Tab-separated table of N, CA and C in Angstrom:
chain	number	residue	atom	x	y	z
T	247	MET	N	97.216	113.516	95.005
T	247	MET	CA	97.037	112.105	95.251
T	247	MET	C	96.216	111.475	94.128
T	248	LEU	N	95.106	112.084	93.729
T	248	LEU	CA	94.311	111.526	92.636
T	248	LEU	C	94.937	111.818	91.274
T	249	LYS	N	96.049	112.557	91.264
T	249	LYS	CA	96.777	112.796	90.022
T	249	LYS	C	97.526	111.540	89.590
T	250	SER	N	97.827	110.698	90.550
T	250	SER	CA	98.567	109.471	90.259
T	250	SER	C	97.628	108.441	89.633
T	251	PRO	N	97.924	107.988	88.402
T	251	PRO	CA	97.052	106.989	87.778
T	251	PRO	C	97.000	105.680	88.566
T	252	ASP	N	98.133	105.295	89.175
T	252	ASP	CA	98.142	104.076	89.991
T	252	ASP	C	97.190	104.206	91.175
T	253	PHE	N	97.232	105.360	91.843
T	253	PHE	CA	96.378	105.537	93.014
T	253	PHE	C	94.913	105.661	92.619
T	254	ARG	N	94.618	106.332	91.514
T	254	ARG	CA	93.221	106.441	91.050
T	254	ARG	C	92.635	105.062	90.784
T	255	LEU	N	93.389	104.244	90.066
T	255	LEU	CA	92.922	102.892	89.758
T	255	LEU	C	92.791	102.072	91.040
T	256	PHE	N	93.765	102.206	91.921
T	256	PHE	CA	93.733	101.514	93.199
T	256	PHE	C	92.500	101.923	94.009
T	257	ALA	N	92.241	103.221	94.113
T	257	ALA	CA	91.107	103.711	94.907
T	257	ALA	C	89.783	103.212	94.352
T	258	LEU	N	89.642	103.228	93.034
T	258	LEU	CA	88.414	102.730	92.419
T	258	LEU	C	88.257	101.238	92.673
T	259	GLY	N	89.331	100.489	92.470
T	259	GLY	CA	89.282	99.052	92.718
T	259	GLY	C	89.006	98.730	94.176
T	260	GLN	N	89.605	99.481	95.088
T	260	GLN	CA	89.385	99.247	96.512
T	260	GLN	C	87.950	99.547	96.925
T	261	THR	N	87.344	100.538	96.301
T	261	THR	CA	85.948	100.846	96.616
T	261	THR	C	85.071	99.633	96.331
T	262	PHE	N	85.248	99.042	95.162
T	262	PHE	CA	84.450	97.866	94.805
T	262	PHE	C	84.875	96.633	95.603
T	263	SER	N	86.171	96.436	95.756
T	263	SER	CA	86.672	95.258	96.458
T	263	SER	C	86.241	95.254	97.924
T	264	ASN	N	86.406	96.379	98.605
T	264	ASN	CA	86.031	96.439	100.018
T	264	ASN	C	84.524	96.295	100.208
T	265	THR	N	83.749	96.891	99.316
T	265	THR	CA	82.294	96.728	99.396
T	265	THR	C	81.937	95.263	99.197
T	266	GLY	N	82.553	94.628	98.210
T	266	GLY	CA	82.306	93.212	97.958
T	266	GLY	C	82.736	92.329	99.114
T	267	THR	N	83.843	92.679	99.759
T	267	THR	CA	84.319	91.898	100.904
T	267	THR	C	83.326	91.981	102.055
T	268	TRP	N	82.775	93.162	102.283
T	268	TRP	CA	81.780	93.281	103.356
T	268	TRP	C	80.481	92.565	102.995
T	269	ILE	N	80.113	92.592	101.739
T	269	ILE	CA	78.949	91.809	101.308
T	269	ILE	C	79.225	90.332	101.562
T	270	GLN	N	80.426	89.890	101.221
T	270	GLN	CA	80.826	88.494	101.420
T	270	GLN	C	80.766	88.119	102.897
T	271	LYS	N	81.284	88.973	103.768
T	271	LYS	CA	81.299	88.670	105.197
T	271	LYS	C	79.879	88.562	105.751
T	272	VAL	N	79.014	89.482	105.358
T	272	VAL	CA	77.631	89.438	105.833
T	272	VAL	C	76.929	88.197	105.291
T	273	ALA	N	77.124	87.905	104.010
T	273	ALA	CA	76.485	86.722	103.413
T	273	ALA	C	76.998	85.446	104.060
T	274	GLN	N	78.293	85.397	104.367
T	274	GLN	CA	78.869	84.224	105.000
T	274	GLN	C	78.290	84.032	106.403
T	275	ASP	N	78.154	85.116	107.131
T	275	ASP	CA	77.567	85.030	108.466
T	275	ASP	C	76.085	84.650	108.390
T	276	TRP	N	75.397	85.200	107.413
T	276	TRP	CA	73.984	84.865	107.214
T	276	TRP	C	73.839	83.369	106.895
T	277	LEU	N	74.709	82.874	106.041
T	277	LEU	CA	74.680	81.459	105.691
T	277	LEU	C	74.968	80.590	106.916
T	278	ALA	N	75.894	81.030	107.774
T	278	ALA	CA	76.176	80.288	109.008
T	278	ALA	C	74.926	80.200	109.875
T	279	LEU	N	74.193	81.295	109.968
T	279	LEU	CA	72.948	81.281	110.743
T	279	LEU	C	71.903	80.376	110.105
T	280	GLU	N	71.818	80.415	108.790
T	280	GLU	CA	70.853	79.561	108.091
T	280	GLU	C	71.185	78.077	108.284
T	281	LEU	N	72.447	77.749	108.123
T	281	LEU	CA	72.854	76.345	108.239
T	281	LEU	C	72.716	75.816	109.665
T	282	SER	N	72.882	76.702	110.644
T	282	SER	CA	72.832	76.271	112.042
T	282	SER	C	71.466	76.521	112.676
T	283	HIS	N	70.509	76.961	111.882
T	283	HIS	CA	69.154	77.246	112.373
T	283	HIS	C	69.178	78.311	113.461
T	284	GLY	N	69.984	79.349	113.241
T	284	GLY	CA	70.015	80.491	114.136
T	284	GLY	C	70.926	80.362	115.345
T	285	ASN	N	71.862	79.449	115.324
T	285	ASN	CA	72.765	79.235	116.451
T	285	ASN	C	73.802	80.363	116.511
T	286	GLY	N	73.746	81.163	117.572
T	286	GLY	CA	74.665	82.283	117.735
T	286	GLY	C	76.106	81.863	117.933
T	287	THR	N	76.322	80.707	118.522
T	287	THR	CA	77.690	80.211	118.714
T	287	THR	C	78.353	79.952	117.367
T	288	VAL	N	77.611	79.391	116.449
T	288	VAL	CA	78.144	79.138	115.099
T	288	VAL	C	78.490	80.467	114.422
T	289	LEU	N	77.646	81.467	114.595
T	289	LEU	CA	77.926	82.789	114.039
T	289	LEU	C	79.210	83.356	114.644
T	290	GLY	N	79.383	83.205	115.948
T	290	GLY	CA	80.598	83.694	116.604
T	290	GLY	C	81.844	82.992	116.109
T	291	ILE	N	81.748	81.686	115.913
T	291	ILE	CA	82.903	80.927	115.402
T	291	ILE	C	83.249	81.378	113.988
T	292	THR	N	82.233	81.549	113.158
T	292	THR	CA	82.466	81.987	111.775
T	292	THR	C	83.125	83.360	111.744
T	293	THR	N	82.634	84.277	112.556
T	293	THR	CA	83.203	85.623	112.606
T	293	THR	C	84.631	85.591	113.143
T	294	ALA	N	84.865	84.782	114.165
T	294	ALA	CA	86.222	84.664	114.711
T	294	ALA	C	87.191	84.116	113.667
T	295	LEU	N	86.745	83.144	112.895
T	295	LEU	CA	87.613	82.586	111.861
T	295	LEU	C	87.926	83.612	110.772
T	296	GLN	N	87.020	84.569	110.555
T	296	GLN	CA	87.255	85.613	109.560
T	296	GLN	C	88.271	86.649	110.043
T	297	PHE	N	88.251	86.964	111.353
T	297	PHE	CA	89.026	88.105	111.834
T	297	PHE	C	90.215	87.760	112.728
T	298	LEU	N	90.199	86.633	113.424
T	298	LEU	CA	91.313	86.292	114.314
T	298	LEU	C	92.654	86.113	113.603
T	299	PRO	N	92.688	85.510	112.411
T	299	PRO	CA	94.004	85.402	111.756
T	299	PRO	C	94.682	86.749	111.551
T	300	LEU	N	93.926	87.762	111.186
T	300	LEU	CA	94.512	89.088	110.977
T	300	LEU	C	95.019	89.659	112.298
T	301	LEU	N	94.263	89.461	113.340
T	301	LEU	CA	94.669	89.960	114.655
T	301	LEU	C	95.937	89.258	115.145
T	302	LEU	N	95.977	87.947	114.989
T	302	LEU	CA	97.095	87.178	115.525
T	302	LEU	C	98.318	87.136	114.612
T	303	LEU	N	98.095	87.136	113.310
T	303	LEU	CA	99.193	86.951	112.359
T	303	LEU	C	99.513	88.190	111.532
T	304	GLY	N	98.800	89.278	111.768
T	304	GLY	CA	98.994	90.501	110.988
T	304	GLY	C	100.436	90.977	110.905
T	305	PRO	N	101.169	91.013	112.034
T	305	PRO	CA	102.569	91.456	111.949
T	305	PRO	C	103.423	90.569	111.033
T	306	TYR	N	103.154	89.269	111.045
T	306	TYR	CA	103.905	88.366	110.169
T	306	TYR	C	103.549	88.613	108.696
T	307	GLY	N	102.283	88.960	108.456
T	307	GLY	CA	101.878	89.322	107.095
T	307	GLY	C	102.607	90.559	106.618
T	308	GLY	N	102.789	91.513	107.525
T	308	GLY	CA	103.530	92.722	107.176
T	308	GLY	C	104.972	92.428	106.814
T	309	VAL	N	105.601	91.533	107.557
T	309	VAL	CA	106.984	91.137	107.258
T	309	VAL	C	107.051	90.467	105.887
T	310	LEU	N	106.099	89.593	105.617
T	310	LEU	CA	106.049	88.905	104.325
T	310	LEU	C	105.892	89.907	103.180
T	311	VAL	N	105.011	90.871	103.370
T	311	VAL	CA	104.781	91.885	102.334
T	311	VAL	C	106.032	92.726	102.116
T	312	ASP	N	106.731	93.061	103.192
T	312	ASP	CA	107.941	93.873	103.063
T	312	ASP	C	109.034	93.168	102.276
T	313	ARG	N	108.998	91.854	102.223
T	313	ARG	CA	110.061	91.090	101.556
T	313	ARG	C	109.720	90.679	100.135
T	314	HIS	N	108.507	90.987	99.688
T	314	HIS	CA	108.081	90.568	98.352
T	314	HIS	C	107.440	91.727	97.603
T	315	PHE	N	107.186	91.516	96.334
T	315	PHE	CA	106.627	92.528	95.449
T	315	PHE	C	105.158	92.775	95.810
T	316	THR	N	104.875	93.974	96.274
T	316	THR	CA	103.543	94.325	96.788
T	316	THR	C	102.440	94.112	95.763
T	317	ARG	N	102.672	94.528	94.552
T	317	ARG	CA	101.633	94.424	93.518
T	317	ARG	C	101.236	92.966	93.275
T	318	ARG	N	102.212	92.067	93.257
T	318	ARG	CA	101.898	90.636	93.061
T	318	ARG	C	101.092	90.081	94.230
T	319	ILE	N	101.465	90.478	95.437
T	319	ILE	CA	100.722	90.019	96.616
T	319	ILE	C	99.289	90.522	96.548
T	320	LEU	N	99.105	91.768	96.148
T	320	LEU	CA	97.746	92.312	96.027
T	320	LEU	C	96.937	91.571	94.972
T	321	LEU	N	97.541	91.331	93.817
T	321	LEU	CA	96.819	90.611	92.767
T	321	LEU	C	96.453	89.195	93.213
T	322	ALA	N	97.384	88.517	93.859
T	322	ALA	CA	97.109	87.154	94.322
T	322	ALA	C	96.043	87.146	95.411
T	323	SER	N	96.158	88.052	96.368
T	323	SER	CA	95.177	88.056	97.463
T	323	SER	C	93.795	88.451	96.974
T	324	GLN	N	93.711	89.389	96.058
T	324	GLN	CA	92.401	89.779	95.524
T	324	GLN	C	91.782	88.639	94.715
T	325	THR	N	92.604	87.903	93.988
T	325	THR	CA	92.106	86.755	93.228
T	325	THR	C	91.595	85.670	94.175
T	326	VAL	N	92.366	85.382	95.213
T	326	VAL	CA	91.934	84.381	96.196
T	326	VAL	C	90.632	84.815	96.855
T	327	MET	N	90.531	86.087	97.219
T	327	MET	CA	89.312	86.568	97.867
T	327	MET	C	88.105	86.486	96.934
T	328	ALA	N	88.310	86.721	95.652
T	328	ALA	CA	87.205	86.588	94.692
T	328	ALA	C	86.742	85.130	94.595
T	329	VAL	N	87.697	84.211	94.551
T	329	VAL	CA	87.345	82.786	94.500
T	329	VAL	C	86.618	82.373	95.784
T	330	LEU	N	87.099	82.874	96.930
T	330	LEU	CA	86.468	82.554	98.204
T	330	LEU	C	85.048	83.129	98.298
T	331	ALA	N	84.767	84.161	97.536
T	331	ALA	CA	83.406	84.711	97.503
T	331	ALA	C	82.492	83.874	96.619
T	332	LEU	N	83.059	83.255	95.587
T	332	LEU	CA	82.243	82.455	94.666
T	332	LEU	C	81.916	81.063	95.199
T	333	ILE	N	82.804	80.489	95.962
T	333	ILE	CA	82.608	79.109	96.431
T	333	ILE	C	81.326	78.948	97.249
T	334	PRO	N	81.042	79.818	98.227
T	334	PRO	CA	79.790	79.627	98.973
T	334	PRO	C	78.553	79.715	98.078
T	335	ALA	N	78.601	80.587	97.090
T	335	ALA	CA	77.464	80.699	96.171
T	335	ALA	C	77.260	79.389	95.413
T	336	LEU	N	78.355	78.787	94.982
T	336	LEU	CA	78.262	77.500	94.293
T	336	LEU	C	77.759	76.397	95.223
T	337	LEU	N	78.227	76.408	96.469
T	337	LEU	CA	77.770	75.409	97.424
T	337	LEU	C	76.275	75.546	97.711
T	338	VAL	N	75.814	76.768	97.841
T	338	VAL	CA	74.380	76.993	98.081
T	338	VAL	C	73.581	76.601	96.843
T	339	ALA	N	74.060	76.981	95.672
T	339	ALA	CA	73.339	76.675	94.431
T	339	ALA	C	73.218	75.175	94.194
T	340	THR	N	74.227	74.427	94.619
T	340	THR	CA	74.191	72.974	94.416
T	340	THR	C	73.585	72.231	95.609
T	341	GLY	N	73.228	72.975	96.646
T	341	GLY	CA	72.628	72.345	97.821
T	341	GLY	C	73.615	71.575	98.673
T	342	THR	N	74.903	71.869	98.553
T	342	THR	CA	75.923	71.129	99.305
T	342	THR	C	76.593	71.971	100.384
T	343	ALA	N	76.006	73.115	100.724
T	343	ALA	CA	76.598	73.979	101.747
T	343	ALA	C	76.522	73.295	103.110
T	344	ARG	N	77.674	73.266	103.797
T	344	ARG	CA	77.747	72.679	105.137
T	344	ARG	C	78.590	73.593	106.022
T	345	LEU	N	78.397	73.469	107.303
T	345	LEU	CA	79.127	74.332	108.235
T	345	LEU	C	80.633	74.111	108.191
T	346	ASP	N	81.078	72.879	108.069
T	346	ASP	CA	82.523	72.654	108.050
T	346	ASP	C	83.171	73.345	106.850
T	347	ALA	N	82.511	73.309	105.709
T	347	ALA	CA	83.029	74.008	104.520
T	347	ALA	C	83.016	75.511	104.743
T	348	LEU	N	81.969	75.996	105.391
T	348	LEU	CA	81.872	77.428	105.667
T	348	LEU	C	82.978	77.868	106.621
T	349	TYR	N	83.281	77.046	107.611
T	349	TYR	CA	84.381	77.356	108.532
T	349	TYR	C	85.714	77.431	107.794
T	350	VAL	N	85.952	76.501	106.897
T	350	VAL	CA	87.202	76.500	106.125
T	350	VAL	C	87.280	77.761	105.266
T	351	LEU	N	86.174	78.133	104.642
T	351	LEU	CA	86.162	79.335	103.808
T	351	LEU	C	86.372	80.599	104.644
T	352	ALA	N	85.771	80.654	105.820
T	352	ALA	CA	85.951	81.816	106.696
T	352	ALA	C	87.414	81.925	107.144
T	353	LEU	N	88.020	80.797	107.497
T	353	LEU	CA	89.429	80.802	107.892
T	353	LEU	C	90.325	81.194	106.712
T	354	ALA	N	90.016	80.689	105.524
T	354	ALA	CA	90.802	81.038	104.337
T	354	ALA	C	90.705	82.538	104.058
T	355	LEU	N	89.530	83.120	104.239
T	355	LEU	CA	89.367	84.567	104.061
T	355	LEU	C	90.219	85.313	105.083
T	356	GLY	N	90.170	84.879	106.327
T	356	GLY	CA	90.974	85.513	107.368
T	356	GLY	C	92.462	85.421	107.094
T	357	LEU	N	92.911	84.260	106.656
T	357	LEU	CA	94.335	84.084	106.349
T	357	LEU	C	94.761	84.915	105.138
T	358	THR	N	93.883	85.055	104.178
T	358	THR	CA	94.194	85.882	103.007
T	358	THR	C	94.332	87.344	103.410
T	359	MET	N	93.479	87.790	104.327
T	359	MET	CA	93.554	89.186	104.784
T	359	MET	C	94.846	89.472	105.547
T	360	VAL	N	95.505	88.428	106.070
T	360	VAL	CA	96.766	88.617	106.790
T	360	VAL	C	97.811	89.266	105.881
T	361	VAL	N	97.842	88.908	104.612
T	361	VAL	CA	98.795	89.537	103.691
T	361	VAL	C	98.163	90.661	102.887
T	362	GLU	N	96.859	90.589	102.677
T	362	GLU	CA	96.196	91.600	101.854
T	362	GLU	C	96.207	92.972	102.512
T	363	LYS	N	95.887	93.053	103.789
T	363	LYS	CA	95.798	94.355	104.465
T	363	LYS	C	97.143	95.080	104.527
T	364	PRO	N	98.234	94.424	104.939
T	364	PRO	CA	99.526	95.135	104.903
T	364	PRO	C	99.957	95.503	103.480
T	365	ALA	N	99.626	94.655	102.515
T	365	ALA	CA	99.993	94.957	101.129
T	365	ALA	C	99.249	96.200	100.636
T	366	LEU	N	97.996	96.343	101.048
T	366	LEU	CA	97.236	97.537	100.663
T	366	LEU	C	97.889	98.797	101.202
T	367	GLN	N	98.261	98.758	102.475
T	367	GLN	CA	98.893	99.933	103.075
T	367	GLN	C	100.233	100.240	102.407
T	368	ALA	N	101.005	99.209	102.117
T	368	ALA	CA	102.302	99.419	101.465
T	368	ALA	C	102.125	99.971	100.060
T	369	PHE	N	101.111	99.488	99.354
T	369	PHE	CA	100.912	99.943	97.983
T	369	PHE	C	100.536	101.420	97.934
T	370	ILE	N	99.803	101.883	98.920
T	370	ILE	CA	99.456	103.309	98.951
T	370	ILE	C	100.727	104.138	99.005
T	371	GLY	N	101.658	103.741	99.858
T	371	GLY	CA	102.925	104.468	99.954
T	371	GLY	C	103.744	104.420	98.677
T	372	GLU	N	103.587	103.336	97.924
T	372	GLU	CA	104.331	103.201	96.664
T	372	GLU	C	103.675	103.942	95.506
T	373	SER	N	102.397	104.268	95.618
T	373	SER	CA	101.675	104.795	94.461
T	373	SER	C	101.476	106.307	94.488
T	374	VAL	N	101.864	106.974	95.574
T	374	VAL	CA	101.728	108.432	95.632
T	374	VAL	C	103.055	109.057	96.034
T	375	ALA	N	103.174	110.343	95.773
T	375	ALA	CA	104.373	111.086	96.172
T	375	ALA	C	104.407	111.191	97.700
T	376	PRO	N	105.598	111.274	98.292
T	376	PRO	CA	105.695	111.344	99.754
T	376	PRO	C	104.859	112.465	100.382
T	377	GLY	N	104.744	113.593	99.718
T	377	GLY	CA	103.957	114.707	100.242
T	377	GLY	C	102.450	114.459	100.216
T	378	GLU	N	102.029	113.471	99.464
T	378	GLU	CA	100.604	113.165	99.353
T	378	GLU	C	100.196	111.937	100.164
T	379	LEU	N	101.145	111.343	100.883
T	379	LEU	CA	100.875	110.099	101.591
T	379	LEU	C	99.785	110.243	102.648
T	380	VAL	N	99.827	111.301	103.432
T	380	VAL	CA	98.825	111.486	104.487
T	380	VAL	C	97.436	111.604	103.878
T	381	SER	N	97.311	112.365	102.806
T	381	SER	CA	96.011	112.517	102.133
T	381	SER	C	95.546	111.193	101.535
T	382	ALA	N	96.471	110.446	100.964
T	382	ALA	CA	96.114	109.162	100.358
T	382	ALA	C	95.653	108.169	101.420
T	383	LEU	N	96.333	108.141	102.565
T	383	LEU	CA	95.914	107.250	103.649
T	383	LEU	C	94.553	107.654	104.200
T	384	ALA	N	94.307	108.963	104.318
T	384	ALA	CA	93.007	109.434	104.784
T	384	ALA	C	91.911	109.071	103.782
T	385	PHE	N	92.207	109.239	102.507
T	385	PHE	CA	91.240	108.876	101.472
T	385	PHE	C	90.934	107.382	101.513
T	386	ASN	N	91.968	106.571	101.689
T	386	ASN	CA	91.772	105.124	101.781
T	386	ASN	C	90.918	104.767	102.998
T	387	SER	N	91.135	105.452	104.114
T	387	SER	CA	90.309	105.211	105.304
T	387	SER	C	88.851	105.559	105.034
T	388	ALA	N	88.630	106.636	104.300
T	388	ALA	CA	87.262	107.009	103.945
T	388	ALA	C	86.619	105.939	103.063
T	389	VAL	N	87.394	105.412	102.114
T	389	VAL	CA	86.892	104.336	101.243
T	389	VAL	C	86.550	103.102	102.070
T	390	LEU	N	87.420	102.745	103.020
T	390	LEU	CA	87.165	101.582	103.878
T	390	LEU	C	85.893	101.766	104.698
T	391	ASN	N	85.712	102.944	105.262
T	391	ASN	CA	84.523	103.192	106.078
T	391	ASN	C	83.257	103.264	105.238
T	392	LEU	N	83.362	103.803	104.042
T	392	LEU	CA	82.220	103.812	103.141
T	392	LEU	C	81.811	102.383	102.788
T	393	ALA	N	82.791	101.557	102.476
T	393	ALA	CA	82.519	100.151	102.145
T	393	ALA	C	81.933	99.419	103.345
T	394	ARG	N	82.384	99.761	104.531
T	394	ARG	CA	81.890	99.138	105.761
T	394	ARG	C	80.412	99.457	105.983
T	395	MET	N	79.953	100.598	105.456
T	395	MET	CA	78.534	100.958	105.567
T	395	MET	C	77.719	100.414	104.398
T	396	VAL	N	78.240	100.577	103.186
T	396	VAL	CA	77.488	100.214	101.991
T	396	VAL	C	77.412	98.704	101.802
T	397	GLY	N	78.500	97.985	102.043
T	397	GLY	CA	78.527	96.538	101.839
T	397	GLY	C	77.435	95.809	102.607
T	398	PRO	N	77.368	95.967	103.936
T	398	PRO	CA	76.297	95.296	104.680
T	398	PRO	C	74.902	95.787	104.284
T	399	ALA	N	74.786	97.071	103.931
T	399	ALA	CA	73.479	97.584	103.505
T	399	ALA	C	73.012	96.906	102.216
T	400	LEU	N	73.953	96.605	101.326
T	400	LEU	CA	73.602	95.893	100.095
T	400	LEU	C	73.400	94.407	100.338
T	401	ALA	N	74.155	93.839	101.268
T	401	ALA	CA	74.080	92.400	101.530
T	401	ALA	C	72.789	92.004	102.222
T	402	GLY	N	72.302	92.834	103.127
T	402	GLY	CA	71.112	92.489	103.897
T	402	GLY	C	69.906	92.165	103.039
T	403	PRO	N	69.469	93.097	102.188
T	403	PRO	CA	68.290	92.805	101.368
T	403	PRO	C	68.493	91.633	100.409
T	404	SER	N	69.690	91.511	99.850
T	404	SER	CA	69.911	90.408	98.910
T	404	SER	C	69.964	89.071	99.637
T	405	SER	N	70.509	89.046	100.861
T	405	SER	CA	70.560	87.804	101.623
T	405	SER	C	69.180	87.383	102.103
T	406	SER	N	68.393	88.349	102.539
T	406	SER	CA	67.089	87.998	103.089
T	406	SER	C	66.095	87.619	102.008
T	407	SER	N	66.314	88.087	100.783
T	407	SER	CA	65.368	87.759	99.710
T	407	SER	C	65.771	86.507	98.944
T	408	SER	N	66.979	85.992	99.219
T	408	SER	CA	67.420	84.807	98.491
T	408	SER	C	66.725	83.570	99.042
T	409	ALA	N	66.786	82.518	98.257
T	409	ALA	CA	66.155	81.268	98.677
T	409	ALA	C	66.840	80.732	99.922
T	410	ARG	N	66.083	80.133	100.785
T	410	ARG	CA	66.638	79.561	102.006
T	410	ARG	C	67.484	78.336	101.666
T	411	VAL	N	68.517	78.138	102.456
T	411	VAL	CA	69.427	77.020	102.247
T	411	VAL	C	68.734	75.740	102.694
T	412	PRO	N	68.715	74.722	101.840
T	412	PRO	CA	68.151	73.466	102.303
T	412	PRO	C	69.056	72.853	103.357
T	413	PRO	N	68.480	72.388	104.454
T	413	PRO	CA	69.349	71.833	105.499
T	413	PRO	C	70.022	70.559	105.024
T	414	SER	N	71.359	70.523	105.142
T	414	SER	CA	72.093	69.328	104.718
T	414	SER	C	72.073	68.286	105.824
T	415	SER	N	72.246	68.729	107.033
T	415	SER	CA	72.113	67.839	108.177
T	415	SER	C	71.839	68.718	109.381
T	416	PRO	N	70.923	68.335	110.193
T	416	PRO	CA	70.605	69.185	111.338
T	416	PRO	C	71.811	69.328	112.256
T	417	THR	N	72.026	70.553	112.695
T	417	THR	CA	73.105	70.830	113.618
T	417	THR	C	72.527	70.864	115.013
T	418	PRO	N	73.014	70.017	115.906
T	418	PRO	CA	72.458	70.045	117.248
T	418	PRO	C	72.803	71.357	117.943
T	419	SER	N	71.839	71.919	118.615
T	419	SER	CA	72.071	73.137	119.382
T	419	SER	C	72.705	72.759	120.701
T	420	PRO	N	73.598	73.600	121.174
T	420	PRO	CA	74.197	73.281	122.471
T	420	PRO	C	73.144	73.376	123.564
T	421	THR	N	73.259	72.540	124.534
T	421	THR	CA	72.320	72.603	125.656
T	421	THR	C	72.975	73.391	126.772
T	422	TRP	N	72.241	74.298	127.329
T	422	TRP	CA	72.753	75.142	128.391
T	422	TRP	C	72.122	74.709	129.705
T	423	PRO	N	72.914	74.662	130.751
T	423	PRO	CA	72.365	74.218	132.037
T	423	PRO	C	71.305	75.139	132.567
């Protein structure tokens, strides 16, 4: 499996990409908490916008990937995800970060993952010999789980040590009976 140059490059890129995606998700959720002054409902909405599109539209993403060139879909989705990671940083740096923009970015990330995740799985099958597919899928799962641990571990200290977001407009907290 690691004999394949395509798979080696893919595995290395996925290690960094998945770690960065988890850093992005944690930072985005942290920013939602900062902007909402700790409102858990806002955090839940942000997280739902990140993950619900994949849950609801994932099968359609798979159909789309099956009908188009996998490598192009991967390049496009990775580029979109990189841009979506930079936008919140620019909004925070310019002091223009707002919850509505964060919601749009979270939804855009979720929608991008609808095609990115099936394309990743398809590309693994295209980049290794049939006899190595099980090992390649297991290796990819290990990379995903490693990124799931390392990404948030790296995001936490960097998020907590960064400058606090200046409040753009106070968000009213929901009142509970």
